[in-house]
């Protein structure tokens, strides 16, 4: 579904990714792990066209998408739930969710907004209670749920998630992971960036390890979990 | 975060103001008929420093046009001893600092025999020191501040004025007030050098003549509202008339507002009201306003001039031709001096100008002529000012 | 009493002009974080176009309004494609862009001077010249139009930002541009919409002041200063508070001019300085 080949990119002329190749097949959950500063977020941002690729190619459903804008990619069914959530704190939950449909047509909003709203409320009932609340006043966990919910409002079939567990109470992290597996069961393809390596690899079909802008290892979740180098570097044992 | 940003914003605004004033003081723009810096063998260069942009361009541009018209006439008639006059006009944006810089540049880098000054007293006062230093005769065309020509100063020797000063205008207006029986008046002036200089003259002359000033109010140039000022004058008891010394657009806002708040008093103005923006902006509210002017439509020379000017430049913001004609007459006076010196400038020209007597001008009333002498460096005689009023949207002479 | 009310009327009419400039200024600031120092020149272009339409070409106000809308639309495109986009492409910081707006304003002034002349031009008002009377109180028709138009524009802009998808998206861009981008908002398109809206408000403001104080290429800076002061007083983070800031400054000036005339000019600056020291977020900061 998503094929990244020899991708390079960076900021202000400083290259951060050096020829990264990653594949995500339809229906999979694929994880990308790596140390701080490895370039994980940069990879997701480059795929979503927030950072421009300097070399290599990105294919979505077999068409090249290097030159497409972020909103065009949302129309094609790929959405990023970014690191730090990037919500609109002074707007309400409902307005944040509405803005998640910005790439879609008026017609889509008219016909599907309520339905999508109910879908995400089913997944995250707490958001329904908070529908009129200003987002800035909500807890980190609630905000992370909202960030995922906003991503789902455009009806994607490929979800890019950047550290959904960051700074969130373990109980809520579990809740979020339940939702992710649920979504995956219902057909959603997921590309997940995590520092919480064991948790991510547990729910993943496959995983990649990124280090200093290069993929240094890949394999199925269990293969990676049992690799001694991974254990040493990421699992602290 | 937002708080910090607004502090940045404020600092940036400071920078902006500095930046703009630096621009004003900086480069000298060239415009006008001639930007050649080389003096050709057969030409006599005369400078002009005045506002060709900014709020005062409403006076500066007609003045420049009048000057060019005069130059053209002189050249068509064979020039000065066969040499053609060229006008080198420079825009000082009515900024004294910029005006000084331009004066320096004109004095040292261009071979000008004389220079013409513009309508703004601030810049005229500032640049006249520079021209005096280089002994370049300086003919101030329009500016009216009382202290432009000060016999005590060394610059007096080479500085001349085409127009009479504020006090002269005020005296003329006071005569008019007396003829109408006004005993007490209200005054409104702008906060520029023009308004403030006029206010000083008004206070002195009215005091001498025994007319009281019950209320005086000020306003910034380019005001968005003059209601407070109009109300203050309305609420002052015992005023017989209001004397308005500001420029056209502000005066327009004032007469409109006066009308609106019910300030039903006769309105007299300064020469700055002679602008088409005054009538365009205020319409009927200008009807009956009395203002001094220096063009007498009954004078054949004036009629011929208006015809020639309008044919060349069309209608502009100087419908009464008061600003253009001063530029025109200033050039004609200079040329008269240059005929005597056979084109030479410097002190020789200044001394030649001092010998001119009873020179026929286009400006002024029927019996007006211009004369200079070693201690009189303003051209007009006692018949310079006539009065206009507004009737059916036109400036017409008060008989 | 009449004088008191009359002073309030005068203050509200000038204040609504300041508020309109503040509104235009805050639209750009709150959607792109750009402090547009050329805002006054945007107003100037509106005023000069009013002169061009009503006085020079004798078109009447409806056609002139259309000319102004057209010119402001073009102006917004120029602002985006000549100034903002090239600087952004080169990775310039927001402060470079802000400095760039100063240059842009200067170019507008000089350009307009070359195009239509550098003098002060009169423009006849829209609704005739007869003052309107309400009992003992009176108002000039052009001032009444200004007040009504200003308030209507604030309402329209408020409705736009709170009740339309485009408006909400534009606010989102202002709050968090990257968040807006990942939500699927076309940020580049929103920016140009924000510039256009601001330019339109400025242009209409210019059309309003042309018959009051005249049109000239040089009216931009003084009017911008009052607009900035109004925006800072109201609160930079709140698009509509600039109107309230404008009204306060307008009324304060009106009273100061009446009671303490010589200091009146310092009022706008004084209020602005005081605000920056006492409450830099303004009277009505956007809650966050
Ligand atoms: N906006 C930016 N401008 C310049 N450099 C950046 C920017 N964002 C990230 N970088 C640099 O790019 C490199 C990779 O950063 P990135 O955020 O992709 O890492 P990461 O793997 O997501 O790290 P983390 O686990 O901490 O989120 C880092 O060296 C970082 O400093
Ligand atoms: Mg990251």
PDB file of C-alpha atoms in Angstrom, chain B residues 249-386:
ATOM      1  CA  UNK B 249      -8.600  68.886   3.216  1.00  0.00           C
ATOM      2  CA  UNK B 250      -8.525  69.704   6.920  1.00  0.00           C
ATOM      3  CA  UNK B 251     -10.332  72.966   6.303  1.00  0.00           C
ATOM      4  CA  UNK B 252     -12.963  70.998   4.379  1.00  0.00           C
ATOM      5  CA  UNK B 253     -13.515  68.643   7.287  1.00  0.00           C
ATOM      6  CA  UNK B 254     -13.786  71.646   9.573  1.00  0.00           C
ATOM      7  CA  UNK B 255     -16.403  73.540   7.585  1.00  0.00           C
ATOM      8  CA  UNK B 256     -18.448  70.359   7.131  1.00  0.00           C
ATOM      9  CA  UNK B 257     -18.313  69.661  10.834  1.00  0.00           C
ATOM     10  CA  UNK B 258     -19.068  73.274  11.725  1.00  0.00           C
ATOM     11  CA  UNK B 259     -22.160  73.027   9.573  1.00  0.00           C
ATOM     12  CA  UNK B 260     -23.116  69.746  11.227  1.00  0.00           C
ATOM     13  CA  UNK B 261     -22.748  70.818  14.842  1.00  0.00           C
ATOM     14  CA  UNK B 262     -24.490  74.126  14.177  1.00  0.00           C
ATOM     15  CA  UNK B 263     -21.548  76.485  14.361  1.00  0.00           C
ATOM     16  CA  UNK B 264     -23.269  79.132  12.237  1.00  0.00           C
ATOM     17  CA  UNK B 265     -20.609  81.807  12.075  1.00  0.00           C
ATOM     18  CA  UNK B 266     -18.862  83.480   9.160  1.00  0.00           C
ATOM     19  CA  UNK B 267     -15.696  81.595   8.298  1.00  0.00           C
ATOM     20  CA  UNK B 268     -12.509  83.284   7.131  1.00  0.00           C
ATOM     21  CA  UNK B 269      -9.506  81.296   5.994  1.00  0.00           C
ATOM     22  CA  UNK B 270      -5.824  81.416   5.203  1.00  0.00           C
ATOM     23  CA  UNK B 271      -4.316  80.990   1.750  1.00  0.00           C
ATOM     24  CA  UNK B 272      -4.118  77.234   2.368  1.00  0.00           C
ATOM     25  CA  UNK B 273      -7.829  76.943   1.640  1.00  0.00           C
ATOM     26  CA  UNK B 274      -7.182  77.658  -2.040  1.00  0.00           C
ATOM     27  CA  UNK B 275      -7.309  73.993  -3.015  1.00  0.00           C
ATOM     28  CA  UNK B 276      -9.788  72.028  -5.034  1.00  0.00           C
ATOM     29  CA  UNK B 277      -9.799  69.326  -2.361  1.00  0.00           C
ATOM     30  CA  UNK B 278     -11.428  71.919  -0.082  1.00  0.00           C
ATOM     31  CA  UNK B 279     -14.453  72.254  -2.328  1.00  0.00           C
ATOM     32  CA  UNK B 280     -14.481  68.611  -3.476  1.00  0.00           C
ATOM     33  CA  UNK B 281     -14.577  67.331   0.089  1.00  0.00           C
ATOM     34  CA  UNK B 282     -16.894  69.830   1.717  1.00  0.00           C
ATOM     35  CA  UNK B 283     -19.268  70.835  -1.095  1.00  0.00           C
ATOM     36  CA  UNK B 284     -21.944  73.295  -0.017  1.00  0.00           C
ATOM     37  CA  UNK B 285     -20.413  73.769   3.396  1.00  0.00           C
ATOM     38  CA  UNK B 286     -17.726  75.904   1.747  1.00  0.00           C
ATOM     39  CA  UNK B 287     -20.227  78.416   0.391  1.00  0.00           C
ATOM     40  CA  UNK B 288     -19.562  81.896   1.679  1.00  0.00           C
ATOM     41  CA  UNK B 289     -16.155  81.154   3.196  1.00  0.00           C
ATOM     42  CA  UNK B 290     -13.858  84.140   2.780  1.00  0.00           C
ATOM     43  CA  UNK B 291     -10.226  83.490   1.911  1.00  0.00           C
ATOM     44  CA  UNK B 292      -7.318  85.625   0.811  1.00  0.00           C
ATOM     45  CA  UNK B 293      -5.949  85.035  -2.625  1.00  0.00           C
ATOM     46  CA  UNK B 294      -3.453  86.682  -4.906  1.00  0.00           C
ATOM     47  CA  UNK B 295      -4.999  86.236  -8.324  1.00  0.00           C
ATOM     48  CA  UNK B 296      -7.330  88.911  -9.551  1.00  0.00           C
ATOM     49  CA  UNK B 297      -9.504  87.519 -12.336  1.00  0.00           C
ATOM     50  CA  UNK B 298     -10.221  91.054 -13.522  1.00  0.00           C
ATOM     51  CA  UNK B 299      -6.591  91.606 -14.407  1.00  0.00           C
ATOM     52  CA  UNK B 300      -5.800  90.868 -18.086  1.00  0.00           C
ATOM     53  CA  UNK B 301      -2.380  89.401 -17.247  1.00  0.00           C
ATOM     54  CA  UNK B 302      -4.057  87.037 -14.815  1.00  0.00           C
ATOM     55  CA  UNK B 303      -6.610  86.003 -17.407  1.00  0.00           C
ATOM     56  CA  UNK B 304      -3.911  85.293 -19.953  1.00  0.00           C
ATOM     57  CA  UNK B 305      -1.910  83.352 -17.403  1.00  0.00           C
ATOM     58  CA  UNK B 306      -4.859  81.186 -16.363  1.00  0.00           C
ATOM     59  CA  UNK B 307      -5.545  80.406 -19.993  1.00  0.00           C
ATOM     60  CA  UNK B 308      -1.949  79.471 -20.707  1.00  0.00           C
ATOM     61  CA  UNK B 309      -1.634  77.415 -17.533  1.00  0.00           C
ATOM     62  CA  UNK B 310      -4.845  75.485 -18.008  1.00  0.00           C
ATOM     63  CA  UNK B 311      -4.008  74.841 -21.649  1.00  0.00           C
ATOM     64  CA  UNK B 312      -0.706  73.296 -20.621  1.00  0.00           C
ATOM     65  CA  UNK B 313      -1.548  71.498 -17.393  1.00  0.00           C
ATOM     66  CA  UNK B 314      -5.325  71.191 -17.304  1.00  0.00           C
ATOM     67  CA  UNK B 315      -7.275  71.490 -14.098  1.00  0.00           C
ATOM     68  CA  UNK B 316      -5.355  70.657 -10.975  1.00  0.00           C
ATOM     69  CA  UNK B 317      -5.624  71.043  -7.243  1.00  0.00           C
ATOM     70  CA  UNK B 318      -4.855  74.724  -7.446  1.00  0.00           C
ATOM     71  CA  UNK B 319      -8.077  76.027  -9.013  1.00  0.00           C
ATOM     72  CA  UNK B 320      -7.412  79.623  -7.935  1.00  0.00           C
ATOM     73  CA  UNK B 321      -3.887  79.376  -9.434  1.00  0.00           C
ATOM     74  CA  UNK B 322      -2.404  80.886  -6.290  1.00  0.00           C
ATOM     75  CA  UNK B 323       0.440  78.429  -5.905  1.00  0.00           C
ATOM     76  CA  UNK B 324       1.379  78.129  -9.544  1.00  0.00           C
ATOM     77  CA  UNK B 325       1.423  81.870 -10.118  1.00  0.00           C
ATOM     78  CA  UNK B 326       3.884  82.409  -7.283  1.00  0.00           C
ATOM     79  CA  UNK B 327       6.213  79.924  -8.934  1.00  0.00           C
ATOM     80  CA  UNK B 328       5.714  81.734 -12.223  1.00  0.00           C
ATOM     81  CA  UNK B 329       6.306  85.222 -10.860  1.00  0.00           C
ATOM     82  CA  UNK B 330       9.281  84.056  -8.807  1.00  0.00           C
ATOM     83  CA  UNK B 331      10.991  82.853 -11.987  1.00  0.00           C
ATOM     84  CA  UNK B 332      10.104  86.061 -13.814  1.00  0.00           C
ATOM     85  CA  UNK B 333      11.647  88.123 -11.022  1.00  0.00           C
ATOM     86  CA  UNK B 334      14.799  86.033 -11.022  1.00  0.00           C
ATOM     87  CA  UNK B 335      15.027  86.394 -14.781  1.00  0.00           C
ATOM     88  CA  UNK B 336      14.746  90.157 -14.418  1.00  0.00           C
ATOM     89  CA  UNK B 337      17.762  90.065 -12.121  1.00  0.00           C
ATOM     90  CA  UNK B 338      19.625  87.730 -14.448  1.00  0.00           C
ATOM     91  CA  UNK B 339      19.093  90.108 -17.347  1.00  0.00           C
ATOM     92  CA  UNK B 340      20.958  92.724 -15.350  1.00  0.00           C
ATOM     93  CA  UNK B 341      23.847  90.394 -14.494  1.00  0.00           C
ATOM     94  CA  UNK B 342      23.786  88.852 -17.978  1.00  0.00           C
ATOM     95  CA  UNK B 343      23.244  85.436 -16.514  1.00  0.00           C
ATOM     96  CA  UNK B 344      25.636  85.604 -13.619  1.00  0.00           C
ATOM     97  CA  UNK B 345      24.575  84.407 -10.173  1.00  0.00           C
ATOM     98  CA  UNK B 346      26.001  84.907  -6.720  1.00  0.00           C
ATOM     99  CA  UNK B 347      26.146  88.168  -4.808  1.00  0.00           C
ATOM    100  CA  UNK B 348      26.037  90.059  -8.088  1.00  0.00           C
ATOM    101  CA  UNK B 349      22.584  88.654  -8.788  1.00  0.00           C
ATOM    102  CA  UNK B 350      21.403  89.387  -5.258  1.00  0.00           C
ATOM    103  CA  UNK B 351      22.476  93.001  -5.663  1.00  0.00           C
ATOM    104  CA  UNK B 352      20.795  93.168  -9.043  1.00  0.00           C
ATOM    105  CA  UNK B 353      17.544  91.882  -7.550  1.00  0.00           C
ATOM    106  CA  UNK B 354      17.701  94.661  -4.965  1.00  0.00           C
ATOM    107  CA  UNK B 355      17.496  97.212  -7.792  1.00  0.00           C
ATOM    108  CA  UNK B 356      14.237  95.881  -9.226  1.00  0.00           C
ATOM    109  CA  UNK B 357      11.345  98.278  -8.735  1.00  0.00           C
ATOM    110  CA  UNK B 358       7.739  98.265  -9.845  1.00  0.00           C
ATOM    111  CA  UNK B 359       8.036  95.027 -11.721  1.00  0.00           C
ATOM    112  CA  UNK B 360       4.699  93.942 -13.228  1.00  0.00           C
ATOM    113  CA  UNK B 361       3.530  90.625 -11.836  1.00  0.00           C
ATOM    114  CA  UNK B 362       0.687  88.336 -12.777  1.00  0.00           C
ATOM    115  CA  UNK B 363      -0.106  87.787  -9.105  1.00  0.00           C
ATOM    116  CA  UNK B 364      -1.640  90.422  -6.853  1.00  0.00           C
ATOM    117  CA  UNK B 365      -4.393  92.969  -7.312  1.00  0.00           C
ATOM    118  CA  UNK B 366      -4.805  95.431 -10.172  1.00  0.00           C
ATOM    119  CA  UNK B 367      -2.252  97.884  -8.821  1.00  0.00           C
ATOM    120  CA  UNK B 368       0.241  95.358  -7.616  1.00  0.00           C
ATOM    121  CA  UNK B 369       3.899  95.542  -8.598  1.00  0.00           C
ATOM    122  CA  UNK B 370       6.999  93.938  -7.146  1.00  0.00           C
ATOM    123  CA  UNK B 371       9.971  95.850  -5.779  1.00  0.00           C
ATOM    124  CA  UNK B 372      13.084  94.983  -3.820  1.00  0.00           C
ATOM    125  CA  UNK B 373      15.613  97.174  -2.091  1.00  0.00           C
ATOM    126  CA  UNK B 374      18.651  96.472   0.087  1.00  0.00           C
ATOM    127  CA  UNK B 375      16.413  96.191   3.153  1.00  0.00           C
ATOM    128  CA  UNK B 376      13.206  94.988   1.576  1.00  0.00           C
ATOM    129  CA  UNK B 377      13.493  91.415   0.301  1.00  0.00           C
ATOM    130  CA  UNK B 378       9.793  90.636  -0.030  1.00  0.00           C
ATOM    131  CA  UNK B 379       8.424  91.520  -3.431  1.00  0.00           C
ATOM    132  CA  UNK B 380       4.798  92.655  -2.992  1.00  0.00           C
ATOM    133  CA  UNK B 381       3.481  96.144  -2.432  1.00  0.00           C
ATOM    134  CA  UNK B 382       0.306  96.901  -0.466  1.00  0.00           C
ATOM    135  CA  UNK B 383      -2.021  95.638  -3.200  1.00  0.00           C
ATOM    136  CA  UNK B 384      -1.032  91.999  -3.110  1.00  0.00           C
ATOM    137  CA  UNK B 385      -4.024  90.381  -1.424  1.00  0.00           C
ATOM    138  CA  UNK B 386      -7.550  90.260  -2.729  1.00  0.00           C
TER     139      UNK B 386
END
